[in-house]
Amino acid sequence: MTVSISGAMTDAVTPHGSRITWAAVDTWVVAKRHLLHLVRRPDELLGTLMIPVMAVAMFGFVFGEAFGVAMDVPGAEYREFLLPGLFALTMAFGIGNTTISIAEDVRGGVLDRMRSLPMSPVAMLAGRALADMILAVVELTILLALGTLFGWQAHLGIGAVIAALGLLVLLRMAFSWVGILLGLLVSGPEAAMKYFALVFPLAMVADTIVPTDLMPGWLALPAEWNPLSSTVIATRELFGNTAAPATTWVGEHALTMAVLWPVAIIAVCLPLAMARLRRLGR
Amino acid sequence: MITDEPAIWTQALRKSYPGRGAALDGIDLAVPAGTVHGLLGPNGAGKTTTVRILATLASFDSGQAWVAGRNVARDRAGVRARIGIAGQYAAVDGILSGRQNLEMFARLHRMRAREARARADELLERFDLVEAAGRPVKGYSGGMRRRLDLAVSLIRSPRVLFLDEPTTGLDPRSRLEVWDAVRELADSGTTVLLTTQYLEEADRLCSRITMVVRGRVVAEGSPAELKSSVGGRDLDEAFLLITEGA
C-alpha cells in the first residue's frame, strides 16, 4: 500500500479572508480541542461540576442556617442571598483548570507545535477562553436548576436572568485570561496545582457567602472592591434576590463595575499573556 | 522544485542564553533542496537549538538564517507555511485520538473541515494508524506516537522537514519504519534536516552531515568523507576523533 506522503507540494498560503476571520476560525478549532478534552475525560468534567454542586449543598444547608441566624434571617432567605454568590464563586474556581491546562500545553510541546503553524497566535490562547465560557454556560445552567430545586428563584423575568448570566460569563472570561497568563508564567502544571489554594481568598473575601458588613473592617474593604463582589451584587439586583442596601460607592455602582472590572482585567491580562507567549521563543 | 538555492542556509548563527553562555557560536549550514542533512553531535551541542531557531520557535542573536527561500527573522509566517517539525518529545495531544489530532492540526493549517478529514484518512493509512485512529494517543506505543507526530508534521506537505532525534527511544522495528518514511520523503523532494545521536542513522539516511560540538561546526561532509578524513573505518571512530579534537 503506497499512498504518497507528501502529495503535491503546495505552499500553505493563507486562503482569502481577513486576519480576524481566520483568528476566529482558529480560536474555535482550539476551543473545540479543550471541549473534547472534557468530553473524553468525563470524570474530569464531573469533578469540575461537583465543586459548585457541593458548594450549594454545603454552604446552603450546612452553614446556611447558622449564617441565617447571624444575619437575622431565615435559612431559606439566606440561600436566596447565597446562590448568586455561588454562581460567581464557581466562575472564580475555573481559574485552576485553565492555569493547569495552559501549563500542560507549554510543558508537553503542544503550544510549540501550534507556534510552528501558520495559525493566529492569539487563537492559541483565546481558544481556551472560549471553551471556558462555553463550560461556564453549562455550569450555570446546572446551578440554576439546582438552585430552583432548593427554592431559589429569579423574580424579575427572563431578560434580567439573561443579563445576569451574561455578566457571569463575562467574569469567567476575565478569570480565564488570568488563568491563561498564570499558566504561561508558572513552571509547570504541578506548580499550578500547588497555588490553587490562592483562589479561596479571591472567591471568599467577597460579597459571595458572607455579607461584607459582617466582616471586620480591614477585610470588608478588599471584599467590597473584589471584582467578584460587583458581579454578585449586580446579579442579585438582576435576579431580584435579597441583598443588604449598598452603603459604598462600589456597591452603589455594582452594575457598571460588573462590566468594567472584567473588561479591565482582560485589557491587562490579554496583552501580558501575548507578550509572554512571544517570549517563549527567546 | 529544483533550484540552486539551498533549502536551508545559515551563516554565523549565534545565540546565547542569559547565564548559560553561548548555545550556538557561529553555525554555518547549507542544505541543498531535496536532500537529507544530518546534524550530529553530543548532548548539549546545540542541535535542538538550531532546529528550534530554523523552525521559528526560538530567536537568535546574530547571523543569518533562510529556510525555503524565506528569511527566518523577518518572515516567520512565510517559513511556517513551508515547514514541518517532529521531535523527540512528540508534541501531539495525548487526550485526543490520533484522528482528532490530525484533523485539528489540519484545520489549524487552514484546511477546510472536509479537506482536513480526507488528509487525516490519507495519513492514518500511510502511517499504519487506521486501527488505532479512534483511541486516545495516551495509550499509543512509543512507535505509534512517533508515527503520529511525523504524520502531523506532514499535513501540509512541507518543503522543509525538521526531525529532532526522530528515533530516540524507539525499538528497532519502529526505527526502521521512521527511516523508510524519511527516505520516501526525500525521494519525493522534501528537504530533511535531521538531528541525531545515532551514527548509524546519520550514515544510512544522510547525504551530508554537519558535526556540531559546543555550538560550533567541527566537521562537514558526506559520511564517506568524514570517515576518510580521519582514516577511520566507520563513522563511530570518525565521530570520536573529531569531537575529541574539538
XYZ file of C-alpha atoms in Angstrom:
528
model
C 0.000 0.000 0.000
C 1.691 3.174 -1.059
C -0.066 6.437 -0.627
C 2.267 9.310 -1.252
C 3.146 11.037 1.980
C 3.759 14.372 0.530
C 1.228 14.761 -2.274
C 1.635 17.884 -4.342
C 3.993 20.315 -2.687
C 1.850 23.377 -2.461
C 2.794 26.106 -0.059
C 0.267 26.661 2.662
C -0.647 30.196 1.781
C -3.477 31.565 3.842
C -6.654 31.446 1.791
C -8.724 34.535 1.165
C -10.377 36.112 4.140
C -9.323 38.638 6.692
C -6.996 38.022 9.601
C -9.888 38.451 12.007
C -11.941 35.770 10.275
C -9.014 33.355 10.491
C -8.325 34.230 14.111
C -11.979 33.407 14.826
C -11.808 30.077 12.971
C -8.551 29.115 14.726
C -9.997 30.123 18.105
C -12.980 27.854 17.518
C -10.733 24.909 16.484
C -8.653 25.329 19.652
C -11.781 25.751 21.805
C -13.171 22.540 20.346
C -9.988 20.774 21.411
C -10.440 21.874 25.025
C -14.106 20.870 24.977
C -13.193 17.470 23.506
C -10.811 17.026 26.436
C -13.754 17.364 28.795
C -15.906 15.002 26.755
C -13.126 12.421 26.580
C -12.471 12.631 30.304
C -15.977 12.626 31.789
C -14.587 12.170 35.303
C -12.757 15.477 34.904
C -15.953 17.190 33.747
C -17.836 15.636 36.635
C -15.149 16.808 39.058
C -15.399 20.337 37.699
C -19.185 20.353 38.051
C -19.027 18.878 41.533
C -17.436 21.990 43.068
C -20.466 24.272 42.581
C -22.927 21.490 43.396
C -21.120 20.720 46.640
C -20.860 24.421 47.393
C -24.613 24.846 47.101
C -25.200 21.841 49.348
C -22.542 22.691 51.932
C -22.966 26.437 52.231
C -26.707 26.353 51.621
C -27.546 23.739 54.196
C -24.592 23.049 56.489
C -23.657 26.694 57.082
C -26.879 28.205 55.789
C -28.967 28.029 58.940
C -26.125 29.341 61.108
C -25.348 32.210 58.700
C -29.059 32.960 58.548
C -29.092 33.334 62.331
C -26.026 35.601 62.186
C -27.741 37.733 59.548
C -31.024 37.551 61.455
C -32.905 35.991 58.505
C -34.387 32.500 57.968
C -32.229 29.881 56.204
C -34.355 29.999 53.055
C -33.754 33.717 52.744
C -30.021 33.198 53.260
C -29.994 30.706 50.382
C -31.672 33.334 48.206
C -28.780 35.641 49.117
C -26.219 32.852 48.708
C -26.975 31.469 45.251
C -25.792 34.482 43.196
C -22.644 34.417 45.335
C -22.049 30.781 44.431
C -22.606 31.458 40.732
C -19.749 33.972 40.792
C -17.643 31.765 43.057
C -17.919 28.958 40.513
C -16.626 31.332 37.824
C -13.569 32.024 40.005
C -12.840 28.367 40.705
C -12.447 27.798 36.957
C -9.083 29.606 37.104
C -7.435 26.421 38.405
C -8.309 24.237 35.420
C -7.403 26.990 32.962
C -3.971 27.504 34.509
C -3.220 23.771 34.625
C -4.246 23.160 31.017
C -2.137 26.029 29.652
C 0.852 24.939 31.780
C 0.424 21.416 30.359
C 0.431 22.779 26.799
C 3.677 24.650 27.472
C 5.307 21.595 29.053
C 4.003 18.985 26.601
C 5.036 20.867 23.480
C 1.549 21.310 22.021
C 1.982 25.070 22.238
C 5.329 24.749 20.408
C 3.673 22.756 17.665
C 0.991 25.423 17.329
C 3.669 28.117 17.194
C 5.264 26.315 14.245
C 1.963 26.519 12.326
C 0.779 29.433 10.218
C -2.110 29.990 12.649
C -3.256 33.052 14.550
C -1.144 33.443 17.728
C -3.948 34.935 19.814
C -6.159 31.945 18.940
C -3.726 29.568 20.702
C -4.834 31.170 23.978
C -8.252 32.610 23.137
C -9.464 29.103 22.290
C -9.118 28.217 25.964
C -11.048 31.345 26.995
C -13.873 30.488 24.598
C -14.033 26.897 25.855
C -14.166 28.223 29.435
C -17.091 30.483 28.562
C -18.997 27.608 26.981
C -18.280 25.464 30.032
C -19.453 28.346 32.228
C -22.841 28.324 30.490
C -23.159 24.589 31.210
C -22.166 25.051 34.860
C -24.549 27.961 35.333
C -27.430 26.012 33.781
C -26.870 23.191 36.258
C -26.589 25.627 39.162
C -29.772 27.463 38.167
C -31.633 24.157 38.032
C -30.181 23.070 41.350
C -30.969 26.434 42.948
C -34.547 26.261 41.726
C -34.788 22.804 43.251
C -33.729 24.279 46.594
C -36.311 27.035 46.414
C -34.166 29.817 44.964
C -35.784 31.897 42.219
C -35.291 34.880 39.972
C -38.036 37.470 40.414
C -37.522 39.923 37.575
C -38.159 37.962 34.389
C -36.167 36.193 31.711
C -34.496 39.318 30.305
C -32.907 40.125 33.647
C -31.832 36.494 34.062
C -30.083 36.555 30.688
C -28.362 39.827 31.572
C -27.182 38.321 34.865
C -25.857 35.208 33.118
C -24.103 37.481 30.625
C -22.304 39.254 33.483
C -21.267 35.930 35.000
C -19.891 34.605 31.706
C -18.050 37.904 31.208
C -16.497 37.452 34.661
C -15.462 33.919 33.720
C -13.843 35.239 30.544
C -11.790 37.669 32.630
C -10.743 34.929 35.071
C -9.948 32.709 32.122
C -7.381 35.260 30.890
C -5.954 35.464 34.409
C -5.582 31.669 34.349
C -4.027 31.712 30.866
C -1.460 34.299 31.938
C -0.653 32.317 35.103
C -0.379 29.104 33.080
C 2.264 30.753 30.886
C 4.146 32.062 33.926
C 4.244 29.046 36.269
C 6.998 26.475 35.976
C 4.599 23.618 35.273
C 1.201 22.058 35.940
C 2.305 20.799 39.390
C 3.077 24.357 40.478
C -0.328 25.460 39.197
C -1.983 22.838 41.383
C 0.017 23.905 44.447
C -1.049 27.525 44.120
C -4.705 26.606 43.672
C -5.481 27.482 47.298
C -4.980 31.155 46.365
C -8.388 31.031 44.695
C -10.055 30.799 48.112
C -9.420 34.374 49.274
C -10.410 35.636 45.818
C -13.647 33.658 45.987
C -14.479 34.237 49.652
C -13.127 37.649 50.573
C -16.015 38.979 48.550
C -19.735 39.501 48.838
C -20.306 35.836 47.971
C -21.013 33.746 51.061
C -20.829 36.175 53.941
C -22.131 39.751 53.521
C -19.272 42.231 53.715
C -20.877 44.151 56.586
C -20.372 41.080 58.792
C -16.617 41.147 58.047
C -14.052 43.068 60.100
C -13.309 46.467 58.585
C -9.855 45.619 57.231
C -11.359 42.658 55.361
C -14.528 44.415 54.260
C -12.646 46.968 52.158
C -10.839 44.492 49.854
C -14.002 42.375 49.808
C -16.060 45.310 48.570
C -13.506 46.110 45.876
C -13.142 42.459 44.831
C -14.339 42.197 41.202
C -16.412 39.205 42.268
C -18.451 41.385 44.626
C -19.540 43.739 41.861
C -20.796 40.833 39.746
C -22.526 39.252 42.758
C -24.305 42.458 43.784
C -25.260 43.230 40.184
C -26.652 39.732 39.607
C -28.528 39.828 42.943
C -30.180 43.002 41.675
C -30.987 41.414 38.320
C -32.383 38.254 39.926
C -34.301 40.362 42.443
C -32.698 38.467 45.330
C -32.160 39.548 48.945
C -29.319 41.981 49.402
C -28.196 44.398 52.050
C -28.657 48.003 50.877
C -25.450 49.306 49.304
C -23.515 51.689 51.509
C -20.312 52.142 49.486
C -19.510 53.717 46.140
C -18.567 50.368 44.538
C -21.713 48.797 45.943
C -23.913 51.533 44.508
C -22.278 51.222 41.085
C -22.230 47.428 41.047
C -23.811 47.079 37.604
C -21.261 49.379 35.975
C -18.401 47.824 37.893
C -19.554 44.301 36.947
C -18.806 45.287 33.341
C -15.772 47.496 33.969
C -13.856 45.066 36.188
C -13.806 42.133 33.729
C -13.051 44.435 30.803
C -10.145 45.971 32.748
C -8.818 42.546 33.782
C -8.889 41.332 30.170
C -7.294 44.579 28.968
C -4.359 43.893 31.306
C -4.013 40.100 31.144
C -4.521 39.508 27.411
C -1.621 41.697 26.217
C 0.611 40.369 29.019
C -0.220 36.786 28.010
C 0.540 37.548 24.360
C 3.860 39.140 25.334
C 4.681 36.085 27.420
C 3.757 33.801 24.502
C 6.211 35.683 22.284
C 8.884 35.406 24.973
C 8.573 31.621 24.991
C 10.638 31.839 21.822
C 13.598 33.542 23.468
C 11.121 22.306 -7.364
C 14.828 22.141 -8.111
C 16.822 25.309 -7.688
C 20.428 26.034 -6.909
C 19.348 27.941 -3.853
C 19.850 25.877 -0.686
C 16.644 24.921 1.115
C 18.304 25.740 4.425
C 21.064 28.273 4.716
C 22.609 29.839 7.788
C 25.640 31.990 8.288
C 27.404 32.685 11.577
C 24.269 31.850 13.553
C 24.750 32.812 17.182
C 22.589 32.510 20.229
C 23.312 32.697 23.924
C 21.069 32.192 26.909
C 21.496 34.588 29.803
C 23.691 32.961 32.439
C 24.421 29.896 30.354
C 26.758 31.317 27.757
C 26.731 30.617 24.035
C 24.422 27.835 22.862
C 25.339 28.475 19.233
C 28.672 30.054 18.454
C 28.571 30.645 14.718
C 26.772 27.852 12.874
C 27.073 27.742 9.076
C 24.758 25.392 7.215
C 23.933 24.953 3.539
C 21.456 22.195 2.772
C 20.580 21.635 -0.906
C 16.876 21.161 -1.654
C 15.636 17.584 -1.671
C 18.433 16.138 0.439
C 18.601 14.635 3.924
C 21.127 16.505 6.022
C 22.337 15.267 9.384
C 23.124 17.417 12.385
C 25.264 15.224 14.563
C 26.726 15.913 17.959
C 26.774 15.020 21.635
C 24.088 16.184 24.064
C 24.090 19.930 24.563
C 25.941 20.596 21.317
C 23.225 22.941 20.043
C 21.363 20.611 17.680
C 17.911 21.226 19.116
C 18.551 24.955 19.485
C 19.465 25.132 15.783
C 16.277 23.308 14.797
C 14.132 25.483 17.068
C 15.589 28.635 15.549
C 15.080 27.437 11.988
C 11.501 26.387 12.794
C 10.773 29.924 14.164
C 10.292 28.594 17.709
C 13.308 30.442 19.109
C 15.030 33.701 18.284
C 18.729 34.173 17.566
C 21.178 36.913 18.469
C 23.109 37.405 15.262
C 23.884 35.860 11.904
C 21.527 34.941 9.094
C 19.038 32.135 8.549
C 16.978 31.282 5.475
C 14.528 28.393 5.126
C 12.706 27.541 1.890
C 13.756 30.894 0.449
C 12.339 32.839 3.405
C 14.214 34.942 5.915
C 13.656 33.307 9.311
C 13.989 36.539 11.272
C 11.743 38.654 9.067
C 9.167 36.313 7.549
C 8.123 33.871 10.244
C 4.707 33.313 8.693
C 6.341 32.540 5.353
C 8.635 29.993 6.981
C 5.823 28.422 8.999
C 3.760 27.882 5.866
C 6.590 25.830 4.349
C 7.949 23.691 7.177
C 7.052 20.698 9.274
C 8.582 19.740 12.591
C 8.594 16.484 14.503
C 10.569 16.000 17.656
C 11.876 13.634 20.233
C 9.140 14.909 22.518
C 6.166 14.054 20.365
C 4.056 17.173 20.557
C 0.682 15.659 19.946
C -2.356 15.876 22.185
C -2.444 12.801 24.430
C -6.106 13.028 25.333
C -7.432 13.341 21.785
C -7.455 10.396 19.405
C -4.982 10.110 16.543
C -7.651 11.154 14.073
C -8.734 14.138 16.185
C -5.110 15.262 16.400
C -4.649 15.113 12.636
C -7.936 16.871 11.923
C -7.263 19.602 14.467
C -3.770 20.383 13.203
C -5.018 20.217 9.607
C -7.696 22.780 10.468
C -5.024 24.973 12.069
C -3.118 24.630 8.799
C -6.121 26.423 7.333
C -7.667 23.398 5.645
C -11.433 23.188 5.345
C -13.163 20.575 7.519
C -13.720 18.151 4.637
C -10.177 18.588 3.335
C -8.847 18.033 6.858
C -10.795 14.767 7.194
C -9.538 13.485 3.861
C -5.925 14.343 4.725
C -6.284 12.656 8.126
C -7.567 9.488 6.402
C -4.633 9.524 3.990
C -2.018 9.960 6.709
C -3.577 7.412 9.071
C -3.421 4.909 6.230
C 0.127 5.799 5.281
C 1.434 5.514 8.822
C -0.481 2.370 9.657
C -2.623 4.010 12.316
C -6.082 3.229 10.935
C -6.879 0.707 13.643
C -5.759 2.994 16.460
C -7.282 6.121 14.893
C -10.137 6.415 17.387
C -8.167 5.678 20.523
C -6.626 8.329 22.811
C -2.965 8.914 21.921
C -2.000 8.397 25.587
C -2.442 4.658 25.059
C -0.239 4.505 21.929
C 3.129 2.759 21.971
C 6.246 4.901 21.553
C 6.489 3.933 17.890
C 2.843 4.731 17.154
C 3.148 8.077 18.883
C 6.223 8.941 16.835
C 4.468 7.918 13.625
C 1.536 10.164 14.507
C 3.933 13.005 15.297
C 5.535 12.520 11.893
C 2.121 12.360 10.213
C 1.091 15.643 11.860
C 4.275 17.315 10.622
C 3.462 16.226 7.067
C -0.109 17.527 6.935
C 0.728 20.353 4.548
C 3.447 18.552 2.568
C 6.226 20.811 3.832
C 9.161 21.802 1.654
C 11.478 21.514 4.616
C 11.024 18.995 7.404
C 12.863 19.233 10.724
C 13.277 15.972 12.584
C 14.727 16.382 16.056
C 16.059 12.978 17.137
C 13.163 11.179 15.471
C 14.119 7.680 16.594
C 15.398 8.288 20.135
C 13.828 5.710 22.414
C 12.251 3.651 19.625
C 12.507 -0.111 19.208
C 14.419 -1.354 16.141
C 11.305 -2.091 14.088
C 9.796 1.365 14.689
C 13.169 2.890 13.884
C 13.236 1.160 10.506
C 9.733 2.424 9.792
C 10.750 6.007 10.501
C 13.839 5.581 8.304
C 11.671 4.302 5.429
C 9.377 7.295 5.776
C 12.320 9.709 5.731
C 13.723 8.097 2.572
C 10.336 8.241 0.879
C 10.040 11.929 1.754
C 13.470 12.706 0.382
C 12.613 10.839 -2.832
C 9.532 12.993 -3.252
C 11.646 16.152 -2.991
C 11.285 17.185 0.655
C 14.387 18.605 2.288
C 15.024 16.987 5.662
C 17.210 18.321 8.460
C 17.697 15.536 10.959
C 19.372 15.736 14.334
C 20.597 12.515 15.818
C 22.991 10.983 18.287
C 22.969 7.717 16.357
C 25.836 7.493 13.930
C 24.295 4.558 12.132
C 21.189 6.630 11.487
C 23.207 9.509 10.038
C 25.289 7.082 7.971
C 22.231 5.410 6.474
C 19.996 8.389 5.798
C 22.051 11.495 5.281
C 23.773 12.613 2.115
C 25.750 15.114 4.154
C 26.492 15.538 7.830
C 27.396 18.560 9.911
C 29.098 17.710 13.187
C 28.463 20.163 15.982
C 30.255 20.405 19.305
C 29.554 23.130 21.887
C 27.723 25.307 19.391
C 30.415 25.156 16.701
C 30.686 23.238 13.459
C 33.691 20.931 13.773
C 33.336 18.942 10.552
C 31.147 18.830 7.481
C 30.914 16.388 4.601
C 29.386 13.197 3.281
C 29.546 10.182 5.600
C 32.324 8.740 3.409
C 34.323 11.970 3.505
C 34.086 12.186 7.278
C 35.234 8.595 7.645
C 38.227 9.026 5.354
C 39.210 12.423 6.787
C 40.300 10.717 9.995
C 41.395 7.466 8.390
C 38.729 5.689 10.398
C 36.852 2.665 9.194
C 33.449 3.722 10.448
C 31.579 6.826 11.471
C 31.850 5.996 15.171
C 35.605 6.312 15.043
C 35.404 9.465 12.975
C 32.923 10.955 15.420
C 35.085 10.215 18.447
C 38.242 11.559 16.829
C 36.566 14.697 15.554
C 34.673 15.536 18.750
C 37.699 14.857 20.929
C 39.845 17.091 18.775
C 37.328 19.913 19.040
